[in-house]
């Protein structure tokens, strides 16, 4: 039986009572130990909300999933989607310098990809007073968002350096190319198709008020609810647990009306910050990545005076979770969201889909499967759905890659070492497949054979004992 502060969906495949109890307990602990006036959280499984819970300092008055909270830098994920839509439409290229589309800013030479990934080297914050607590009228022009004489703190493209003004510039880029305010473009192109009608630029009732909690005493101070003007794309939006559950489902699988699953996958690949195999956090194109308890999560955190938010997706578990609080500091909403995923996965691990054979098979493709050799190193080629292929070393390793079939009979690598590379089946004069060509690497059916296919040839005496 659920508690009064636990909001359950009507889905027949909702979570088990023991799972709900564990999720609610963790949420209650986060609110109590974090000393936050209120907290609301939710879990999404396979694209549908299956649990939400809330706690409040007021007995019997916990927020529902329809109460708005300010979501801070979760706003950036939505701005990034708008930019990727422009790229997918062919309006811009991620390698374009900002000046090609929005000239005259202090960041003219920064590429759009660098702005998305916070690798343009721009300053973290605006000059002048703290932008999150002051009116946007203090920064009326784009030139006011960065120091004109020293906009860069690091060489462009060299390292991750989080930049709020960088996303303000991306919002301005959207406005320039769409010919309307960035939020209006967001509402029309993204929020409305996803049914997120409670995600707004300014608060709409019912909404939480933002507070600061004294670090050494249980007393509070209201935080100002500011309109940050040009800086709004960096972190001003308000949303609800219900709307963000829809956003999490979108980030998990994409939506044909907004952005494809392939582009979402591109957004969550590390662009900077993952330069070693032991990385714990990284950044893609508008999405943060986090390693937590053995799983890779992607999503974003958010923090503005009075509010902290966190939303994570675990692709391997088919789960997402979010948490929203209305205190400047204290409760760690991003950590709580990650913990809710871990709790749900532990209590109810994902049940894999049943194995099923392919509905049809091309015999020519089937003949390509099996062992191939790159020099003397054995590899295995497997046939997957939609005429796709998987190729990898027999002993495993980082060069295992999936390939997408192309209309011209080739395949394009989707991940790991061969991402973007072309795989071709090269035929001999008699029509049989002589070898595979993969970015100039040759794979043959026998170790180093036939000689005419192997670059540099093969010793004419062949394999022999020494």
CSV table of C-alpha atoms in Angstrom, one decimal:
chain,number,residue,atom,x,y,z
A,1,UNK,CA,0.0,0.0,0.0
A,2,UNK,CA,1.4,3.4,-1.0
A,3,UNK,CA,1.9,6.2,1.4
A,4,UNK,CA,0.0,9.6,1.0
A,5,UNK,CA,3.3,11.1,-0.2
A,6,UNK,CA,3.9,8.4,-2.8
A,7,UNK,CA,2.2,9.1,-6.2
A,8,UNK,CA,1.7,5.9,-8.2
A,9,UNK,CA,0.7,5.5,-11.8
A,10,UNK,CA,-2.1,3.3,-13.0
A,11,UNK,CA,0.2,1.2,-15.1
A,12,UNK,CA,-0.4,-2.6,-14.4
A,13,UNK,CA,3.4,-3.1,-14.6
A,14,UNK,CA,4.2,-0.6,-11.8
A,15,UNK,CA,6.9,-1.4,-9.4
A,16,UNK,CA,6.7,-4.0,-6.6
A,17,UNK,CA,5.8,-2.8,-3.1
A,18,UNK,CA,9.3,-3.6,-1.8
A,19,UNK,CA,10.8,-1.5,-4.5
A,20,UNK,CA,8.4,1.4,-3.9
A,21,UNK,CA,9.2,1.2,-0.2
A,22,UNK,CA,13.0,1.4,-0.8
A,23,UNK,CA,12.6,4.3,-3.3
A,24,UNK,CA,10.4,6.2,-0.9
A,25,UNK,CA,12.7,5.6,2.0
A,26,UNK,CA,15.7,6.9,0.1
A,27,UNK,CA,13.7,10.0,-1.0
A,28,UNK,CA,12.6,10.7,2.6
A,29,UNK,CA,16.2,10.4,3.9
A,30,UNK,CA,17.3,12.8,1.2
A,31,UNK,CA,14.8,15.4,2.2
A,32,UNK,CA,15.4,15.0,5.9
A,33,UNK,CA,19.2,14.9,5.9
A,34,UNK,CA,19.4,17.5,3.1
A,35,UNK,CA,17.1,19.8,5.0
A,36,UNK,CA,15.2,20.9,2.0
A,37,UNK,CA,11.7,22.4,2.3
A,38,UNK,CA,10.3,19.9,-0.3
A,39,UNK,CA,11.5,17.2,-2.7
A,40,UNK,CA,9.8,15.4,-5.5
A,41,UNK,CA,11.3,12.4,-7.4
A,42,UNK,CA,10.2,10.0,-10.1
A,43,UNK,CA,11.3,6.8,-11.8
A,44,UNK,CA,10.7,5.9,-15.5
A,45,UNK,CA,11.0,2.4,-16.9
A,46,UNK,CA,11.0,1.6,-20.6
A,47,UNK,CA,9.7,5.0,-21.4
A,48,UNK,CA,6.8,5.1,-18.9
A,49,UNK,CA,6.6,6.6,-15.4
A,50,UNK,CA,6.2,3.8,-12.8
A,51,UNK,CA,6.8,5.6,-9.5
A,52,UNK,CA,6.9,9.1,-7.9
A,53,UNK,CA,7.3,10.2,-4.4
A,54,UNK,CA,7.6,13.5,-2.5
A,55,UNK,CA,8.3,14.9,1.0
A,56,UNK,CA,7.7,18.3,2.4
A,57,UNK,CA,8.3,20.3,5.6
A,58,UNK,CA,4.5,20.8,5.8
A,59,UNK,CA,2.7,17.7,7.1
A,60,UNK,CA,0.2,16.3,4.6
A,61,UNK,CA,1.1,18.8,1.9
A,62,UNK,CA,3.8,17.1,-0.2
A,63,UNK,CA,4.2,18.4,-3.8
A,64,UNK,CA,2.5,16.4,-6.6
A,65,UNK,CA,4.3,15.6,-9.8
A,66,UNK,CA,2.5,18.6,-11.3
A,67,UNK,CA,4.2,21.2,-9.1
A,68,UNK,CA,6.8,23.3,-11.0
A,69,UNK,CA,10.4,23.6,-9.8
A,70,UNK,CA,13.1,25.6,-11.4
A,71,UNK,CA,15.4,23.1,-13.2
A,72,UNK,CA,18.6,25.1,-13.7
A,73,UNK,CA,21.0,23.6,-16.2
A,74,UNK,CA,18.6,20.9,-17.3
A,75,UNK,CA,17.5,23.7,-19.5
A,76,UNK,CA,20.8,23.2,-21.5
A,77,UNK,CA,19.7,19.7,-22.6
A,78,UNK,CA,16.6,21.3,-24.3
A,79,UNK,CA,18.6,24.0,-25.9
A,80,UNK,CA,21.1,21.4,-27.2
A,81,UNK,CA,18.2,19.5,-28.8
A,82,UNK,CA,17.1,22.7,-30.6
A,83,UNK,CA,20.6,23.1,-32.0
A,84,UNK,CA,20.8,19.4,-33.1
A,85,UNK,CA,17.5,19.8,-34.9
A,86,UNK,CA,19.0,22.6,-36.9
A,87,UNK,CA,22.0,20.4,-37.7
A,88,UNK,CA,19.8,17.5,-38.8
A,89,UNK,CA,17.8,19.8,-41.0
A,90,UNK,CA,21.1,21.0,-42.7
A,91,UNK,CA,20.8,24.6,-41.5
A,92,UNK,CA,24.2,24.4,-39.8
A,93,UNK,CA,27.2,22.1,-39.2
A,94,UNK,CA,28.6,21.5,-35.8
A,95,UNK,CA,32.0,22.4,-37.1
A,96,UNK,CA,30.8,25.9,-38.1
A,97,UNK,CA,32.2,28.8,-36.2
A,98,UNK,CA,29.5,30.7,-34.3
A,99,UNK,CA,30.3,33.8,-36.4
A,100,UNK,CA,29.1,32.1,-39.6
A,101,UNK,CA,25.5,32.3,-38.2
A,102,UNK,CA,25.7,34.8,-35.3
A,103,UNK,CA,28.6,37.2,-36.0
A,104,UNK,CA,29.8,39.9,-33.6
A,105,UNK,CA,29.9,38.1,-30.3
A,106,UNK,CA,33.1,37.7,-28.2
A,107,UNK,CA,33.0,34.0,-29.2
A,108,UNK,CA,33.1,34.4,-33.0
A,109,UNK,CA,35.7,31.6,-33.5
A,110,UNK,CA,34.1,29.0,-31.2
A,111,UNK,CA,32.5,26.2,-33.1
A,112,UNK,CA,29.0,25.1,-32.4
A,113,UNK,CA,30.2,21.7,-31.3
A,114,UNK,CA,32.6,23.3,-28.8
A,115,UNK,CA,29.8,25.4,-27.4
A,116,UNK,CA,27.6,22.4,-27.0
A,117,UNK,CA,30.4,20.4,-25.2
A,118,UNK,CA,31.7,23.3,-23.1
A,119,UNK,CA,35.1,23.0,-24.8
A,120,UNK,CA,35.2,26.4,-26.4
A,121,UNK,CA,37.4,27.7,-23.6
A,122,UNK,CA,34.9,30.4,-22.7
A,123,UNK,CA,34.5,31.9,-19.2
A,124,UNK,CA,32.3,30.0,-16.8
A,125,UNK,CA,30.2,33.0,-15.8
A,126,UNK,CA,29.3,36.5,-17.0
A,127,UNK,CA,31.1,39.6,-15.9
A,128,UNK,CA,29.4,41.8,-13.4
A,129,UNK,CA,26.9,40.8,-10.8
A,130,UNK,CA,25.8,37.1,-10.2
A,131,UNK,CA,23.6,36.5,-13.2
A,132,UNK,CA,21.4,33.9,-11.5
A,133,UNK,CA,20.2,36.4,-8.8
A,134,UNK,CA,20.0,39.6,-10.8
A,135,UNK,CA,17.6,40.9,-13.5
A,136,UNK,CA,18.5,40.2,-17.1
A,137,UNK,CA,18.1,43.9,-17.9
A,138,UNK,CA,21.6,44.3,-16.5
A,139,UNK,CA,22.9,42.3,-19.5
A,140,UNK,CA,20.9,43.7,-22.4
A,141,UNK,CA,23.3,42.7,-25.3
A,142,UNK,CA,25.2,39.5,-26.2
A,143,UNK,CA,28.4,41.5,-25.8
A,144,UNK,CA,27.6,41.8,-22.1
A,145,UNK,CA,27.7,38.1,-21.5
A,146,UNK,CA,31.5,37.8,-21.8
A,147,UNK,CA,34.5,40.0,-21.3
A,148,UNK,CA,35.2,41.5,-24.7
A,149,UNK,CA,39.0,41.6,-24.1
A,150,UNK,CA,39.3,38.2,-22.5
A,151,UNK,CA,36.4,35.9,-23.4
A,152,UNK,CA,38.7,32.8,-23.4
A,153,UNK,CA,40.0,31.1,-20.3
A,154,UNK,CA,41.6,28.2,-22.1
A,155,UNK,CA,42.6,27.4,-25.7
A,156,UNK,CA,39.5,26.4,-27.7
A,157,UNK,CA,38.9,22.6,-28.1
A,158,UNK,CA,41.6,21.6,-25.6
A,159,UNK,CA,39.6,20.9,-22.4
A,160,UNK,CA,36.2,20.8,-20.8
A,161,UNK,CA,35.4,24.1,-19.1
A,162,UNK,CA,31.8,24.6,-18.2
A,163,UNK,CA,30.4,27.9,-19.6
A,164,UNK,CA,27.0,29.3,-18.9
A,165,UNK,CA,27.5,32.2,-21.3
A,166,UNK,CA,28.2,29.6,-24.0
A,167,UNK,CA,24.7,28.2,-23.8
A,168,UNK,CA,23.3,31.7,-23.7
A,169,UNK,CA,25.0,32.2,-27.1
A,170,UNK,CA,23.5,28.9,-28.4
A,171,UNK,CA,20.0,30.2,-27.4
A,172,UNK,CA,20.7,33.4,-29.4
A,173,UNK,CA,21.9,31.2,-32.3
A,174,UNK,CA,18.5,29.4,-32.3
A,175,UNK,CA,16.7,32.8,-32.2
A,176,UNK,CA,18.7,34.1,-35.2
A,177,UNK,CA,18.1,31.0,-37.3
A,178,UNK,CA,14.5,30.4,-36.3
A,179,UNK,CA,13.5,34.0,-36.4
A,180,UNK,CA,11.7,33.8,-33.0
A,181,UNK,CA,12.6,33.7,-29.3
A,182,UNK,CA,14.4,30.5,-28.4
A,183,UNK,CA,11.7,29.5,-25.8
A,184,UNK,CA,9.0,29.9,-28.4
A,185,UNK,CA,10.9,27.7,-30.8
A,186,UNK,CA,11.4,25.2,-27.9
A,187,UNK,CA,7.7,25.2,-27.1
A,188,UNK,CA,6.6,24.7,-30.7
A,189,UNK,CA,9.3,22.2,-31.8
A,190,UNK,CA,9.9,20.2,-28.7
A,191,UNK,CA,7.7,20.7,-25.7
A,192,UNK,CA,4.3,20.6,-27.5
A,193,UNK,CA,5.1,17.4,-29.4
A,194,UNK,CA,6.3,15.7,-26.2
A,195,UNK,CA,3.3,16.8,-24.2
A,196,UNK,CA,5.4,19.0,-21.8
A,197,UNK,CA,2.9,21.8,-21.4
A,198,UNK,CA,4.0,22.5,-17.8
A,199,UNK,CA,7.6,23.4,-18.8
A,200,UNK,CA,7.7,27.2,-19.0
A,201,UNK,CA,10.1,30.1,-19.1
A,202,UNK,CA,8.5,31.8,-16.0
A,203,UNK,CA,6.8,30.0,-13.1
A,204,UNK,CA,3.1,29.1,-13.4
A,205,UNK,CA,1.0,28.0,-10.4
A,206,UNK,CA,1.3,25.6,-8.7
A,207,UNK,CA,5.0,26.1,-8.3
A,208,UNK,CA,7.5,25.8,-5.4
A,209,UNK,CA,9.2,28.8,-4.0
A,210,UNK,CA,13.0,28.8,-3.8
A,211,UNK,CA,14.8,29.0,-0.4
A,212,UNK,CA,18.2,29.0,1.1
A,213,UNK,CA,18.6,27.0,4.3
A,214,UNK,CA,21.1,28.3,6.9
A,215,UNK,CA,24.1,26.0,7.2
A,216,UNK,CA,24.2,26.1,11.0
A,217,UNK,CA,20.6,26.5,12.0
A,218,UNK,CA,17.2,25.2,10.8
A,219,UNK,CA,16.0,28.6,9.4
A,220,UNK,CA,15.3,29.7,5.8
A,221,UNK,CA,15.7,32.7,3.6
A,222,UNK,CA,13.6,33.2,0.3
A,223,UNK,CA,15.7,33.3,-2.9
A,224,UNK,CA,14.7,35.8,-5.7
A,225,UNK,CA,12.8,34.3,-8.6
A,226,UNK,CA,14.6,36.3,-11.4
A,227,UNK,CA,14.1,36.6,-15.1
A,228,UNK,CA,17.7,36.3,-16.4
A,229,UNK,CA,17.0,37.6,-19.9
A,230,UNK,CA,19.7,36.6,-22.4
A,231,UNK,CA,21.1,34.1,-19.9
A,232,UNK,CA,17.9,32.2,-19.7
A,233,UNK,CA,19.0,29.4,-22.1
A,234,UNK,CA,21.7,28.5,-19.5
A,235,UNK,CA,19.3,27.6,-16.8
A,236,UNK,CA,16.0,29.4,-16.3
A,237,UNK,CA,13.3,26.9,-17.2
A,238,UNK,CA,10.6,25.7,-14.8
A,239,UNK,CA,9.2,22.2,-15.1
A,240,UNK,CA,7.5,19.4,-13.2
A,241,UNK,CA,8.3,15.8,-12.3
A,242,UNK,CA,5.6,14.7,-14.8
A,243,UNK,CA,7.1,16.7,-17.6
A,244,UNK,CA,10.6,15.7,-16.9
A,245,UNK,CA,9.5,12.0,-16.9
A,246,UNK,CA,8.5,12.6,-20.5
A,247,UNK,CA,11.8,14.3,-21.1
A,248,UNK,CA,13.7,11.3,-19.7
A,249,UNK,CA,11.7,9.0,-21.9
A,250,UNK,CA,12.6,11.1,-24.9
A,251,UNK,CA,16.3,11.1,-23.9
A,252,UNK,CA,16.2,7.3,-23.6
A,253,UNK,CA,14.7,6.6,-27.1
A,254,UNK,CA,14.3,9.7,-29.1
A,255,UNK,CA,11.1,10.7,-30.8
A,256,UNK,CA,10.5,11.0,-34.6
A,257,UNK,CA,8.6,14.3,-34.1
A,258,UNK,CA,11.6,15.9,-32.3
A,259,UNK,CA,14.9,14.2,-32.7
A,260,UNK,CA,16.0,10.7,-33.8
A,261,UNK,CA,17.4,8.0,-31.6
A,262,UNK,CA,20.6,8.1,-33.6
A,263,UNK,CA,21.1,11.8,-32.8
A,264,UNK,CA,20.3,11.3,-29.1
A,265,UNK,CA,23.0,8.6,-29.1
A,266,UNK,CA,25.4,11.1,-30.7
A,267,UNK,CA,24.6,13.6,-27.9
A,268,UNK,CA,25.4,11.2,-25.2
A,269,UNK,CA,28.8,10.1,-26.5
A,270,UNK,CA,31.7,11.7,-24.6
A,271,UNK,CA,33.0,14.8,-26.5
A,272,UNK,CA,35.4,15.9,-23.9
A,273,UNK,CA,36.5,14.8,-20.4
A,274,UNK,CA,36.7,11.0,-21.0
A,275,UNK,CA,40.4,10.7,-21.9
A,276,UNK,CA,41.1,7.6,-19.8
A,277,UNK,CA,39.4,4.3,-19.2
A,278,UNK,CA,38.7,5.1,-15.5
A,279,UNK,CA,36.7,8.2,-16.2
A,280,UNK,CA,33.9,9.0,-13.7
A,281,UNK,CA,32.3,12.0,-15.5
A,282,UNK,CA,32.3,13.4,-19.0
A,283,UNK,CA,30.3,15.6,-21.3
A,284,UNK,CA,28.7,15.0,-24.7
A,285,UNK,CA,26.7,17.4,-26.8
A,286,UNK,CA,24.5,19.0,-24.2
A,287,UNK,CA,24.4,15.9,-22.0
A,288,UNK,CA,26.5,15.0,-18.9
A,289,UNK,CA,27.7,11.5,-18.4
A,290,UNK,CA,28.3,9.9,-15.0
A,291,UNK,CA,29.6,6.5,-13.8
A,292,UNK,CA,27.6,5.4,-10.7
A,293,UNK,CA,27.7,2.0,-9.1
A,294,UNK,CA,29.0,0.2,-12.2
A,295,UNK,CA,26.6,1.8,-14.7
A,296,UNK,CA,27.0,4.7,-17.2
A,297,UNK,CA,24.3,7.3,-16.8
A,298,UNK,CA,23.6,10.3,-19.0
A,299,UNK,CA,21.4,13.4,-18.4
A,300,UNK,CA,22.1,16.6,-16.6
A,301,UNK,CA,22.2,18.3,-13.2
A,302,UNK,CA,20.7,21.7,-12.5
A,303,UNK,CA,21.4,24.3,-9.8
A,304,UNK,CA,20.1,27.9,-9.4
A,305,UNK,CA,19.6,29.9,-6.2
A,306,UNK,CA,16.6,28.2,-4.5
A,307,UNK,CA,16.6,25.0,-6.5
A,308,UNK,CA,18.6,21.8,-7.3
A,309,UNK,CA,17.6,19.2,-9.9
A,310,UNK,CA,19.0,16.0,-11.4
A,311,UNK,CA,17.9,13.7,-14.2
A,312,UNK,CA,19.7,10.5,-15.3
A,313,UNK,CA,19.1,7.8,-17.8
A,314,UNK,CA,20.5,4.3,-17.7
A,315,UNK,CA,20.3,2.8,-21.2
A,316,UNK,CA,21.5,-0.6,-20.0
A,317,UNK,CA,18.7,-0.9,-17.4
A,318,UNK,CA,15.9,0.8,-19.4
A,319,UNK,CA,15.5,3.2,-16.4
A,320,UNK,CA,15.5,6.9,-15.8
A,321,UNK,CA,15.0,8.9,-12.6
A,322,UNK,CA,14.8,12.5,-11.6
A,323,UNK,CA,14.7,14.6,-8.4
A,324,UNK,CA,13.7,18.2,-7.8
A,325,UNK,CA,14.3,20.2,-4.6
A,326,UNK,CA,13.7,23.8,-3.6
A,327,UNK,CA,16.7,24.7,-1.6
A,328,UNK,CA,20.0,26.3,-2.8
A,329,UNK,CA,22.1,23.6,-1.2
A,330,UNK,CA,21.7,20.6,1.1
A,331,UNK,CA,19.8,17.8,-0.6
A,332,UNK,CA,21.8,16.3,-3.5
A,333,UNK,CA,19.1,15.9,-6.1
A,334,UNK,CA,21.5,14.5,-8.8
A,335,UNK,CA,22.9,11.9,-6.5
A,336,UNK,CA,19.3,10.9,-5.4
A,337,UNK,CA,18.3,10.4,-9.0
A,338,UNK,CA,21.3,8.1,-9.6
A,339,UNK,CA,20.5,6.2,-6.4
A,340,UNK,CA,16.9,5.7,-7.4
A,341,UNK,CA,18.0,4.1,-10.7
A,342,UNK,CA,20.4,1.8,-8.7
A,343,UNK,CA,17.7,0.8,-6.2
A,344,UNK,CA,15.2,0.0,-8.9
A,345,UNK,CA,17.7,-2.0,-11.0
A,346,UNK,CA,18.7,-4.0,-7.9
A,347,UNK,CA,15.2,-4.8,-6.8
A,348,UNK,CA,13.8,-5.4,-10.3
A,349,UNK,CA,16.6,-6.1,-12.8
A,350,UNK,CA,15.6,-5.6,-16.4
A,351,UNK,CA,14.2,-8.8,-17.9
A,352,UNK,CA,15.7,-9.2,-21.4
A,353,UNK,CA,13.5,-9.5,-24.4
A,354,UNK,CA,13.2,-13.2,-25.6
A,355,UNK,CA,15.6,-14.3,-28.3
A,356,UNK,CA,13.9,-14.5,-31.7
A,357,UNK,CA,15.3,-15.4,-35.1
A,358,UNK,CA,15.5,-12.9,-37.9
A,359,UNK,CA,12.3,-12.7,-39.8
A,360,UNK,CA,14.2,-13.0,-43.1
A,361,UNK,CA,17.7,-13.5,-44.3
A,362,UNK,CA,19.7,-12.7,-47.4
A,363,UNK,CA,21.8,-15.7,-48.3
A,364,UNK,CA,24.6,-13.6,-49.7
A,365,UNK,CA,24.9,-11.8,-46.3
A,366,UNK,CA,24.7,-15.0,-44.4
A,367,UNK,CA,27.6,-16.3,-46.4
A,368,UNK,CA,29.7,-13.3,-45.2
A,369,UNK,CA,29.3,-14.4,-41.5
A,370,UNK,CA,31.9,-16.3,-39.5
A,371,UNK,CA,35.6,-16.0,-39.1
A,372,UNK,CA,37.8,-13.4,-40.9
A,373,UNK,CA,41.4,-12.6,-40.3
A,374,UNK,CA,43.1,-9.2,-40.1
A,375,UNK,CA,46.6,-10.4,-40.8
A,376,UNK,CA,46.8,-13.3,-38.4
A,377,UNK,CA,44.3,-12.0,-35.8
A,378,UNK,CA,41.0,-13.9,-35.9
A,379,UNK,CA,37.8,-11.8,-36.1
A,380,UNK,CA,34.1,-12.8,-36.2
A,381,UNK,CA,31.4,-11.2,-38.4
A,382,UNK,CA,27.8,-11.6,-37.3
A,383,UNK,CA,24.6,-10.7,-39.1
A,384,UNK,CA,22.1,-8.6,-37.2
A,385,UNK,CA,18.7,-7.1,-37.9
A,386,UNK,CA,18.1,-4.8,-40.9
A,387,UNK,CA,21.1,-6.2,-42.8
A,388,UNK,CA,23.4,-4.8,-40.1
A,389,UNK,CA,26.7,-6.5,-39.1
A,390,UNK,CA,28.9,-6.8,-36.0
A,391,UNK,CA,32.6,-7.3,-36.3
A,392,UNK,CA,35.1,-7.9,-33.5
A,393,UNK,CA,38.2,-9.7,-32.5
A,394,UNK,CA,37.6,-13.3,-31.4
A,395,UNK,CA,39.4,-12.5,-28.1
A,396,UNK,CA,37.3,-9.4,-27.6
A,397,UNK,CA,38.6,-5.8,-27.2
A,398,UNK,CA,37.9,-2.2,-28.0
A,399,UNK,CA,37.6,-2.8,-31.8
A,400,UNK,CA,34.3,-4.6,-31.6
A,401,UNK,CA,31.9,-2.5,-33.7
A,402,UNK,CA,28.4,-2.5,-35.1
A,403,UNK,CA,27.8,-1.5,-38.7
A,404,UNK,CA,24.7,-0.1,-40.4
A,405,UNK,CA,23.8,-1.2,-43.9
A,406,UNK,CA,23.9,1.5,-46.6
A,407,UNK,CA,21.9,1.6,-49.8
A,408,UNK,CA,25.1,1.2,-51.9
A,409,UNK,CA,25.9,-2.2,-50.4
A,410,UNK,CA,28.5,-0.9,-47.9
A,411,UNK,CA,28.3,-0.6,-44.2
A,412,UNK,CA,29.1,2.3,-41.9
A,413,UNK,CA,30.6,1.8,-38.4
A,414,UNK,CA,28.4,2.9,-35.5
A,415,UNK,CA,30.7,2.8,-32.5
A,416,UNK,CA,34.1,2.2,-31.0
A,417,UNK,CA,37.2,2.2,-33.2
A,418,UNK,CA,35.4,1.9,-36.5
A,419,UNK,CA,32.7,4.5,-35.9
A,420,UNK,CA,32.1,6.3,-39.2
A,421,UNK,CA,34.4,4.0,-41.1
A,422,UNK,CA,33.2,2.1,-44.3
A,423,UNK,CA,33.2,-1.6,-44.5
A,424,UNK,CA,33.1,-3.1,-48.0
A,425,UNK,CA,32.9,-6.7,-49.3
A,426,UNK,CA,35.4,-6.8,-52.3
A,427,UNK,CA,34.6,-9.4,-54.9
A,428,UNK,CA,36.9,-11.3,-57.2
A,429,UNK,CA,36.5,-11.5,-61.0
A,430,UNK,CA,34.3,-14.6,-60.6
A,431,UNK,CA,31.9,-12.7,-58.2
A,432,UNK,CA,32.9,-14.4,-55.0
A,433,UNK,CA,34.0,-12.3,-52.1
A,434,UNK,CA,37.8,-12.0,-52.0
A,435,UNK,CA,38.1,-10.0,-48.8
A,436,UNK,CA,36.7,-7.3,-46.6
A,437,UNK,CA,38.0,-3.8,-46.8
A,438,UNK,CA,37.6,-1.7,-43.6
A,439,UNK,CA,39.2,1.7,-43.8
A,440,UNK,CA,42.2,0.2,-45.7
A,441,UNK,CA,42.4,-2.8,-43.4
A,442,UNK,CA,42.0,-6.1,-45.2
A,443,UNK,CA,40.3,-9.1,-43.7
A,444,UNK,CA,40.6,-12.4,-45.4
A,445,UNK,CA,39.1,-15.9,-44.8
A,446,UNK,CA,42.5,-17.3,-44.0
A,447,UNK,CA,45.4,-15.8,-42.0
A,448,UNK,CA,47.3,-13.6,-44.5
A,449,UNK,CA,45.7,-14.9,-47.6
A,450,UNK,CA,45.1,-14.5,-50.5
A,451,UNK,CA,48.4,-12.8,-51.4
A,452,UNK,CA,46.9,-10.5,-54.0
A,453,UNK,CA,44.5,-9.0,-51.4
A,454,UNK,CA,46.9,-8.4,-48.6
A,455,UNK,CA,48.7,-5.0,-48.7
A,456,UNK,CA,52.4,-5.6,-49.1
A,457,UNK,CA,51.8,-9.2,-50.3
A,458,UNK,CA,52.5,-12.4,-48.5
A,459,UNK,CA,55.8,-14.3,-48.4
A,460,UNK,CA,55.6,-16.8,-51.3
A,461,UNK,CA,56.8,-19.7,-49.2
A,462,UNK,CA,53.7,-19.3,-47.0
A,463,UNK,CA,53.4,-20.5,-43.4
A,464,UNK,CA,56.2,-22.7,-42.3
A,465,UNK,CA,58.0,-24.1,-39.2
A,466,UNK,CA,61.2,-22.7,-37.9
